[in-house]
XYZ file of C-alpha atoms in Angstrom:
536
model
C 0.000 0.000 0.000
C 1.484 3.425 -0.925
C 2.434 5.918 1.539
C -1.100 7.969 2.422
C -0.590 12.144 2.824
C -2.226 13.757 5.666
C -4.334 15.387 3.141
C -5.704 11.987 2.163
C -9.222 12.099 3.528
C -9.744 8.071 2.477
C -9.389 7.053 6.964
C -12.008 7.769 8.875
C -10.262 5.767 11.685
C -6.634 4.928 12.729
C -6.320 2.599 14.700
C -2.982 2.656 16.859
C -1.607 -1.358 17.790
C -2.589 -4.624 16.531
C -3.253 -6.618 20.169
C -6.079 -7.760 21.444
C -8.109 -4.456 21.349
C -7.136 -3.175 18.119
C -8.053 -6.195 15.717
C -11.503 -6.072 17.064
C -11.358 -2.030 16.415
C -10.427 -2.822 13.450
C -12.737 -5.226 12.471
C -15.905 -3.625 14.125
C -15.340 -0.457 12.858
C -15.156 -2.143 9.316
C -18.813 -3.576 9.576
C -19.660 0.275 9.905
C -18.771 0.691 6.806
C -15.304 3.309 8.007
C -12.250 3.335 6.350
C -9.846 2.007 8.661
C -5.838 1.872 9.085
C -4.512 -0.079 11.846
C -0.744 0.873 12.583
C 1.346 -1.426 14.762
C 4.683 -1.093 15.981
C 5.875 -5.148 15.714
C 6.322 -7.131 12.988
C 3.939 -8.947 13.791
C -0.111 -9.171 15.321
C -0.393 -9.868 19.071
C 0.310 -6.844 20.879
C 2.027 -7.937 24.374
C 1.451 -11.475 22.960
C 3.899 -10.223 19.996
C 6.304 -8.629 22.670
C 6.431 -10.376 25.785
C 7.761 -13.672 24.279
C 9.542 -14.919 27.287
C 9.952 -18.639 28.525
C 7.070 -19.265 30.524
C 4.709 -16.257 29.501
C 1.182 -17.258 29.340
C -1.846 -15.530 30.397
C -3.127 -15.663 34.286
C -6.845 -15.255 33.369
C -8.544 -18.681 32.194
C -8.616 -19.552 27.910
C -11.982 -20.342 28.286
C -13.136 -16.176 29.406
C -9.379 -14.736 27.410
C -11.034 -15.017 23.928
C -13.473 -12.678 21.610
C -16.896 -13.086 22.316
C -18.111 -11.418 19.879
C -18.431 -14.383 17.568
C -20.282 -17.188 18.913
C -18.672 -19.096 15.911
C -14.883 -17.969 16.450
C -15.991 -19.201 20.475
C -16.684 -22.397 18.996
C -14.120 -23.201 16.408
C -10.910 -22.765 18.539
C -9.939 -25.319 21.111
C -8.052 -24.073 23.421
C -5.240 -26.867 24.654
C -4.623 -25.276 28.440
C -6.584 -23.692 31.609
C -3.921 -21.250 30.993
C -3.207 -20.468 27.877
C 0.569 -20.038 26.805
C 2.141 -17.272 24.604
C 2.746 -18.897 21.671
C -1.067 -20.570 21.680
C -2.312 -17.044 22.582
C -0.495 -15.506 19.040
C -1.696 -18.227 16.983
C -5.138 -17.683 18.627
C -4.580 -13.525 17.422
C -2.799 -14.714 13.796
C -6.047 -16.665 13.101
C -8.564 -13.927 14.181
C -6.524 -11.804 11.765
C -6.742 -13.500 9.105
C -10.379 -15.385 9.834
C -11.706 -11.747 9.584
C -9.892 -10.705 6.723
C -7.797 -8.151 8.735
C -4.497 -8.172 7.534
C -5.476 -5.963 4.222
C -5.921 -3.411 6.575
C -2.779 -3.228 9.395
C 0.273 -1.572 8.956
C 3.228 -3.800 10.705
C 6.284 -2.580 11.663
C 5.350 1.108 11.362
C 5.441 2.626 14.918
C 3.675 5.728 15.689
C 5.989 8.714 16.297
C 3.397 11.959 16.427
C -0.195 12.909 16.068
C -1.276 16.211 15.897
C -5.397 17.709 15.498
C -5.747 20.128 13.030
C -9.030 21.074 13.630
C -11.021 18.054 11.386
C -8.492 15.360 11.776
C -5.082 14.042 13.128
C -2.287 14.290 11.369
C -0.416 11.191 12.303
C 3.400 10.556 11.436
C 5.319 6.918 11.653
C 9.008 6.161 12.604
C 9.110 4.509 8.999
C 8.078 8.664 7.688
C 5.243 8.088 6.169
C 2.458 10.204 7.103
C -1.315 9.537 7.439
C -4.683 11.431 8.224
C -8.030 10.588 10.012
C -11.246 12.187 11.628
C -10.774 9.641 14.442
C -7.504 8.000 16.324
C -7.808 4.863 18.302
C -5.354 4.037 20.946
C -5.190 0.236 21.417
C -1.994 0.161 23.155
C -2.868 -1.140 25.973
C -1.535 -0.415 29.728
C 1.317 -2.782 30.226
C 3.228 -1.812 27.162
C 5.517 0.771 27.484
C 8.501 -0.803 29.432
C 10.439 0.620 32.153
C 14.064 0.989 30.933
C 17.214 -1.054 32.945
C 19.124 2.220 33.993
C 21.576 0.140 36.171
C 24.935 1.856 36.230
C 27.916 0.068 34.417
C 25.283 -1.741 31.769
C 27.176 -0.329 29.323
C 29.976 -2.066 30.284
C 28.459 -5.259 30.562
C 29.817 -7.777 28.009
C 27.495 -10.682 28.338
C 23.932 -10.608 26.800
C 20.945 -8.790 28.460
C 17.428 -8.557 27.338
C 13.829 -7.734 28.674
C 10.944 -9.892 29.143
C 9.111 -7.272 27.361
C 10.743 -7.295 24.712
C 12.369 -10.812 23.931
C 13.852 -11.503 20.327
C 11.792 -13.077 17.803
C 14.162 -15.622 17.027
C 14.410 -16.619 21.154
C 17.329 -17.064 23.359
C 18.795 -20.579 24.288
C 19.182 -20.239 27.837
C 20.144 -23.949 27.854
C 23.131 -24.744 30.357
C 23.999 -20.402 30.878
C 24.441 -18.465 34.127
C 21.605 -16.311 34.213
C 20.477 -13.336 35.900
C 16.876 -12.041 36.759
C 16.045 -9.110 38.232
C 12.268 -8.795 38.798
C 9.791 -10.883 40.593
C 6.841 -9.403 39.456
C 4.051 -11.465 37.381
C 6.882 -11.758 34.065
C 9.743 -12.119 36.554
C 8.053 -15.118 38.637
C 7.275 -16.989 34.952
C 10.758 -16.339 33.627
C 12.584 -17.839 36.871
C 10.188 -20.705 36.846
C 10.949 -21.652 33.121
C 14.600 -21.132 33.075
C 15.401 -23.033 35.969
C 14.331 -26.210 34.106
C 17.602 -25.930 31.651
C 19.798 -23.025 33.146
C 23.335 -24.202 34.411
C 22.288 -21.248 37.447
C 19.987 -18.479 38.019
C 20.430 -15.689 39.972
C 16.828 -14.099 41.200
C 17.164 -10.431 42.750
C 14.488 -9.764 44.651
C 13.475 -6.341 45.735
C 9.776 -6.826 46.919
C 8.185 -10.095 47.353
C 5.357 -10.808 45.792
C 2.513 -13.184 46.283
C 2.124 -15.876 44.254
C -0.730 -18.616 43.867
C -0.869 -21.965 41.827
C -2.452 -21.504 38.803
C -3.157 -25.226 38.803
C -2.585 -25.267 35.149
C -3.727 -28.325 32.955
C -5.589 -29.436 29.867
C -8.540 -27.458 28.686
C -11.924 -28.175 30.721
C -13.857 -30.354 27.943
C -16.881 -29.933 30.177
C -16.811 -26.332 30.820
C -15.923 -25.363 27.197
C -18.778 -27.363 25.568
C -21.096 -25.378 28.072
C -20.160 -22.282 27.225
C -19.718 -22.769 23.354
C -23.745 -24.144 23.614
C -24.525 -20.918 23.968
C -22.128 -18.096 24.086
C -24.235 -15.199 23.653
C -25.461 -15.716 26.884
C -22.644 -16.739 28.493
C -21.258 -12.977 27.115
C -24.447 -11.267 28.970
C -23.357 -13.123 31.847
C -20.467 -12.375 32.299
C -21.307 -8.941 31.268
C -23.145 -8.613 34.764
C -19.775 -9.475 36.601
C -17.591 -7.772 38.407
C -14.204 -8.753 36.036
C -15.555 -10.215 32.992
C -14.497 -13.727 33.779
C -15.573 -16.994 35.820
C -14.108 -16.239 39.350
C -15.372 -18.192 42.155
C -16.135 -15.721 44.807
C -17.257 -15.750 48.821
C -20.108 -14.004 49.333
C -20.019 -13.890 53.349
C -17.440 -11.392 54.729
C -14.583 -13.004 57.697
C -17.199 -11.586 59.953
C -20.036 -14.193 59.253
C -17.798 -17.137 59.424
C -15.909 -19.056 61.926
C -12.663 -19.714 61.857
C -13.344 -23.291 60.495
C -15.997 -21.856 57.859
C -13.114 -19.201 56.917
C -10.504 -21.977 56.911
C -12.710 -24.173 54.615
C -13.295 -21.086 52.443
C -9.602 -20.541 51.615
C -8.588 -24.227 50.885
C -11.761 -24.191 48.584
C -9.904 -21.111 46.805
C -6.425 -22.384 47.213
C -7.678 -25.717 45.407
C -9.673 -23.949 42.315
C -6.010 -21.432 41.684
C -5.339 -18.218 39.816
C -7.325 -14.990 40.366
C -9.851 -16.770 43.033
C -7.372 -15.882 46.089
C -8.381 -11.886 45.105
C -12.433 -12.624 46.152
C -12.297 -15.554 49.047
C -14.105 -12.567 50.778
C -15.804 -10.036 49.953
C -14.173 -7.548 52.549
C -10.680 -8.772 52.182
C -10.275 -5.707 49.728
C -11.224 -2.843 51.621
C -10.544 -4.473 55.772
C -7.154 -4.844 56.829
C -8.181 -7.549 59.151
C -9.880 -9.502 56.742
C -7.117 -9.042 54.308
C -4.579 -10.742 56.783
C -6.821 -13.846 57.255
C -6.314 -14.631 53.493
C -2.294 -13.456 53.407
C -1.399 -15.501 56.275
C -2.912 -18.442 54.894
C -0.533 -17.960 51.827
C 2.212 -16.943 53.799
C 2.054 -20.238 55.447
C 1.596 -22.027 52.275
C 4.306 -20.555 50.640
C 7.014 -21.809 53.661
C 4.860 -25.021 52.792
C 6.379 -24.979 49.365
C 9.893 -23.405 49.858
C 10.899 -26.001 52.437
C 13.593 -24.134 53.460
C 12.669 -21.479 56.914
C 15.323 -19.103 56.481
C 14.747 -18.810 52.501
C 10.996 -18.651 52.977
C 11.103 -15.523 55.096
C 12.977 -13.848 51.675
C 9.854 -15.180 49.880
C 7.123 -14.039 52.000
C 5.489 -10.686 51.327
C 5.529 -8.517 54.615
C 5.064 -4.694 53.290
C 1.917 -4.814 51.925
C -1.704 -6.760 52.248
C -2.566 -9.596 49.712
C -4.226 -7.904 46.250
C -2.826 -4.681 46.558
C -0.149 -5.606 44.299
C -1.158 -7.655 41.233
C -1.140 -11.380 42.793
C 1.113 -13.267 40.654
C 0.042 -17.004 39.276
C 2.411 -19.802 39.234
C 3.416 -23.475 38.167
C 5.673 -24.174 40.591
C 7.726 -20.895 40.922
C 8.349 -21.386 45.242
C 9.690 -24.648 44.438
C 12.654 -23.875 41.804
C 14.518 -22.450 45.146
C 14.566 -26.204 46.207
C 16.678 -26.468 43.148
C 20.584 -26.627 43.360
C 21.063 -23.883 40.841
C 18.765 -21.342 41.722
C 19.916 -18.580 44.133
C 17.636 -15.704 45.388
C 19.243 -12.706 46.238
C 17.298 -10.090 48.309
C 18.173 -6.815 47.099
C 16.979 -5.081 50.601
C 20.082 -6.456 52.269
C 21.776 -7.099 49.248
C 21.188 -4.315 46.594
C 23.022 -3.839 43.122
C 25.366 -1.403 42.680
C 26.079 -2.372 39.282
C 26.591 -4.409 36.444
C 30.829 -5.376 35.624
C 31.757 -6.454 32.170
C 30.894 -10.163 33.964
C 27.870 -9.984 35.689
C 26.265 -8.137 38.722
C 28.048 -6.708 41.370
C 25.880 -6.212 44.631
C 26.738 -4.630 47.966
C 28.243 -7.883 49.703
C 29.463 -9.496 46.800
C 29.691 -9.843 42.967
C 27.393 -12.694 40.529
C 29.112 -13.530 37.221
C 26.692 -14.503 34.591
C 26.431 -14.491 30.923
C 22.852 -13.674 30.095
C 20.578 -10.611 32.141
C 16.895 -10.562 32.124
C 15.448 -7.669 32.885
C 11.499 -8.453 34.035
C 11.051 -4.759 35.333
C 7.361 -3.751 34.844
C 5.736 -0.740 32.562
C 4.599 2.833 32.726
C 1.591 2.088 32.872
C -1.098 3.718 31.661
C 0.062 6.573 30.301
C 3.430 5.323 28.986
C 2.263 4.240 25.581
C -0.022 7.600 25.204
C 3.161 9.763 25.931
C 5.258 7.388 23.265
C 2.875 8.063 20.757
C 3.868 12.133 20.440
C -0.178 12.878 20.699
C -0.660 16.451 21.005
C -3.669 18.693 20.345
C -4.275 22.395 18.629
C -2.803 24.099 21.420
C 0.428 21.499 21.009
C -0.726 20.032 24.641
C -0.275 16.397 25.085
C -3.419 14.376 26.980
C -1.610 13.734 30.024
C -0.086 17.095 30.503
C -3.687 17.512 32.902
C -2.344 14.079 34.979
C -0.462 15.832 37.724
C -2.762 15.017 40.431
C -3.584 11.834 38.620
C -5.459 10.895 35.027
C -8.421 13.051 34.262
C -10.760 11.344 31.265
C -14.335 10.468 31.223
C -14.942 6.316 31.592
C -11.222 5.958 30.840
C -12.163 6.657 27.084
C -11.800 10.262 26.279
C -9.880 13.734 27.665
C -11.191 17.164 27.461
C -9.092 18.948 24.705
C -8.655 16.354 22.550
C -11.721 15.633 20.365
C -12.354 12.298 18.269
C -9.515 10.432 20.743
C -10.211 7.084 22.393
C -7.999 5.132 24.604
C -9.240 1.315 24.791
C -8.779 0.374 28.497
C -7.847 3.884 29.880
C -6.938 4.921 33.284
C -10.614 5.389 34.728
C -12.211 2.326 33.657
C -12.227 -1.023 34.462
C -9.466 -1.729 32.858
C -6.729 -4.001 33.889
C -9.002 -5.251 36.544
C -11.264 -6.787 34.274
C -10.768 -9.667 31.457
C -9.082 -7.682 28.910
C -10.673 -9.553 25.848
C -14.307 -8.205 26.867
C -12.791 -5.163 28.318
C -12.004 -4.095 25.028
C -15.054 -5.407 23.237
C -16.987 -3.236 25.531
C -14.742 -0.189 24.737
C -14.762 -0.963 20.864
C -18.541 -1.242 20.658
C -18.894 2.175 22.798
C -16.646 3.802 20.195
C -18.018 2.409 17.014
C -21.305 3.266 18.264
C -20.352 6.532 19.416
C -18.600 7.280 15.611
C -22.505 5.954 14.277
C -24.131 8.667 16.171
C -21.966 11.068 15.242
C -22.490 10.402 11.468
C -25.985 9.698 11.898
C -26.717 12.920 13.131
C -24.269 15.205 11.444
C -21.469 15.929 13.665
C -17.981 15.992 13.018
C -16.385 15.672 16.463
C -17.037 14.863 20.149
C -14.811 15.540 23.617
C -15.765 15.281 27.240
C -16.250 18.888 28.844
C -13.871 19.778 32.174
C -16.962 19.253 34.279
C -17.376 15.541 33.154
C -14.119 14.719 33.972
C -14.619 15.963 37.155
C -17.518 14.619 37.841
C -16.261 10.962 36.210
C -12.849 11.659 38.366
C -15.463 11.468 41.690
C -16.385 8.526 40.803
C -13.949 6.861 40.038
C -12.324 8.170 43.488
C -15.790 7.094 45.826
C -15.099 3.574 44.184
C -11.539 3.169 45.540
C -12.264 5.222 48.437
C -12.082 2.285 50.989
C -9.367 -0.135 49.289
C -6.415 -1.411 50.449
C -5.167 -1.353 46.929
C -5.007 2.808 47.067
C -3.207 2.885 50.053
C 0.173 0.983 48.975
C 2.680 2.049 46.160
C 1.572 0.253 43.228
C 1.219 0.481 39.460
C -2.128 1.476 40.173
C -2.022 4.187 42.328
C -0.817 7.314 41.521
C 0.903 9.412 43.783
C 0.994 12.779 44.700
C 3.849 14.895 45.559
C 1.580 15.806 49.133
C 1.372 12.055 49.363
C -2.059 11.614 48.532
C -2.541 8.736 46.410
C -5.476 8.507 42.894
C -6.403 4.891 42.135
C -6.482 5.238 38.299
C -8.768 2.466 37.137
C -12.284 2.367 38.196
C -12.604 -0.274 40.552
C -16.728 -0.536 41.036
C -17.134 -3.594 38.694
C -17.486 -4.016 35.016
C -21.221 -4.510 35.842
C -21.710 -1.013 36.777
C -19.153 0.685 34.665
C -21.002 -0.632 31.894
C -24.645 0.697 33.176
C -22.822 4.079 33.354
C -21.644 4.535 30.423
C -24.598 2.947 28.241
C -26.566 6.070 30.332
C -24.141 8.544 29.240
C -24.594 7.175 25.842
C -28.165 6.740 25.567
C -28.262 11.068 27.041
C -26.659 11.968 23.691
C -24.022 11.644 25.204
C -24.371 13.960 28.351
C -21.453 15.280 29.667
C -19.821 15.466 25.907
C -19.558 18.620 23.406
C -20.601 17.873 19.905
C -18.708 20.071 17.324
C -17.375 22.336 20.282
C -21.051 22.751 21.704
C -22.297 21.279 25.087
């Protein structure tokens, strides 16, 4: 396809990444009958199932509820082979969706987004490749766990061995067969990397900076059962789980640690601890918001997890003591705790031992020095704004959307920001977001937009942008949601905080359920709380 001028009026919509969000942007916006140009940064389709390649990475919410629902026949035809799906199963899943719905005509690979600018009637939108390309509308399927932090250790420059990021891992792989490795991380990509590795690795090195809480996924073959119940009738399956909290099949307690015993609250956390995953965030229903109930559920994993280690002295490195259970995203396992049975695993606790820097050989520490040939770097994201800033987005008055964020995000339903008409983030900081099941997450966001763009066209208008007062108003709730939780109150990827220490929880934390009654009302208004053309 030849390069497209920003005078080209032939896109209504660009779409910005090729993951899960954007090839159903793509093709939904498509059955509207818009011109569409989807622009991804890879070579490839997947989004962080393109990127984050590593051994071990698979997905810590169940196939069965990870998938489109859109398409009771899509639903049907793919058979998932695990609980937990793995990476490379996950970007075959997204390479036939592609090209089952005819999508590929329509992306852009390997052309990263470098600036977008409104004129007034459209964004001019420029690529790292130099092309240049013009819409009405810009889509931001980037997703909030995609713009990785950096290594900045001193002396990496110096380091002779290879080094490489779990967000970012090679297309081709690495053979970590029989090498010394390093990995510094132990969050969710961290705790799947070490638990790989260890299988082939002559040693690994794990530094540790904050322990994390892990559960057993309890991974296996796909649930025949379960499957063929859903795929009987997945429309309402969808509505169902349209009326949940996350978008997926949790088991939850409905009595709070107050109505039980402690043998009914005993027998409600091995029932949890035997289903796995995501459960062990809703054994109770106050564990979220009461600091007492919270510590009935962490000390049961705390003892579980000196269950697993074995070792005392090691499992006290393991165990999480600076912040409640859920308030940092719980990590899922296949048998991470027991690796450090293994003779050539080490864990190194950077709070008594942290890294000065790397040497031409390896990693040099406070008390002593770690040569290995190969550093992984599982070090987390910017979250939700990281990929927004990378993208160079910037309005009339040359103001980017975050440049508002300093006491935390300001949008309306995590969608839109006053100032910047005819933009949509899928996923945004105040919505659901990465608290729900991304999949329907984003089919809920994709269907609000393409909707939206139909109402606009139906009715004559040529763009659309939340007013000050809606984000304030949206920024309140958001706020009363969280105003209880745990979650707000410790330093987390969620939680942004202020330089007076207060702290904004950024997604909306109410439930899918009633995000989703929300914003249908603000869509079935006219969109209240919106200005059509400039107009309230």
């Amino acid at each position: 396809m030849p390069s497209s001028p920003v005078d080209d009026p032939r896109y209504d919509v660009i779409v910005v990444g090729a993951g899960v969000g954007g090839l159903y942007a793509v093709h939904r916006l498509r059955e509207r009958g818009l011109r569409v140009l989807c622009l991804e940064a890879g070579g490839g389709v997947g989004g962080v199932w393109y990127h984050n390649a590593y051994p071990g990475a698979r997905v810590d919410v169940e196939s069965i509820d990870y998938c489109y629902w859109f398409s009771p026949e899509l639903y049907r035809d793919w058979r998932w082979t695990e609980r937990y799906a793995a990476q490379p199963e996950l970007r075959r899943y997204l390479e036939h969706v592609a090209d089952r719905f005819a999508l590929r005509p329509h992306l852009r690979l390997n052309t990263a987004v470098t600036g977008a600018r409104w004129t007034g009637d459209r964004y001019e939108i420029t690529a790292g490749t130099g092309e240049r390309f013009g819409a009405r509308f810009l889509v931001m399927a980037t997703g909030n766990l995609s713009a990785a932090r950096e290594p900045a250790f001193p002396g990496l420059g110096e380091y002779a061995g290879e080094w490489v990021q779990t967000s970012h891992w090679p297309e081709g792989g690495i053979d970590v067969a029989g090498r010394r490795i390093a990995v510094i991380g132990t969050g969710s990509s961290g705790v799947q990397t070490v638990t790989e590795i260890a299988k082939t690795a002559e040693h690994v090195v794990v530094f540790q900076r904050t322990p994390n809480y892990s559960v057993p996924a309890h991974n296996g073959p796909l649930d025949e059962k379960r499957w063929s119940e859903i795929a009987a009738d997945v429309p309402k399956v969808r509505r169902e789980l349209l009326e949940t909290r996350g978008g997926q099949h949790i088991p939850r307690g409905e009595l709070p640690t107050t109505a039980l015993d402690a043998a009914g609250r005993r027998a409600q956390l091995e029932r949890a601890w035997e289903s796995g995953g995501h459960a062990f965030n809703a054994v109770f229903p106050d564990q979220g918001v009461d600091a007492a109930a919270n510590a009935v559920v962490a000390d049961f994993v705390k003892d579980r997890i000196r269950e697993r280690v074995g070792n005392p002295a090691l499992a006290e490195k393991l165990v999480p003591y600076d912040h409640p259970i859920g308030t940092r995203r719980l990590c899922v396992d296949t048998g991470y705790y027991e690796v450090y049975g293994q003779d050539n695993v080490t864990l190194v606790d950077a709070r008594d031992e942290p890294i000065e820097s790397l040497t031409r050989t390896g990693v040099r520490t406070r008390t002593g020095h770690h040569d290995v040939d190969l550093v992984v770097f599982a070090l987390g994201f910017h979250a939700f704004r990281g990929a927004i800033d990378g993208a160079g987005i910037r309005n009339g008055a040359g103001a980017a959307p975050t440049d508002a964020w300093d006491r935390g995000p300001r949008t309306v339903l995590g969608l839109m920001t006053h100032g910047f008409p005819n933009l949509f983030t899928l996923t945004g900081a105040g919505s659901p977001s990465v608290l729900a099941n991304m999949t329907l997450m984003n089919e809920v966001h994709v269907d609000w937009v393409a909707d939206c763009i139909g109402y606009l066209d139906a009715h004559g208008h040529r763009t659309i942008e939340p007013t000050r007062e809606a984000e304030d108003e949206w920024g309140g709730v958001v706020a009363a949601a969280a105003d209880r939780l745990l979650r707000r109150q410790v330093r987390n990827y969620m939680a942004h905080v202020n330089e007076d220490g207060s702290r904004v929880f950024m997604p909306y934390i109410g439930g899918l359920d009633t995000y989703i009654e929300q914003a249908t009302a603000i869509a079935e208004a006219g969109y209240r709380g919106f200005m059509l053309d400039g107009r309230r």
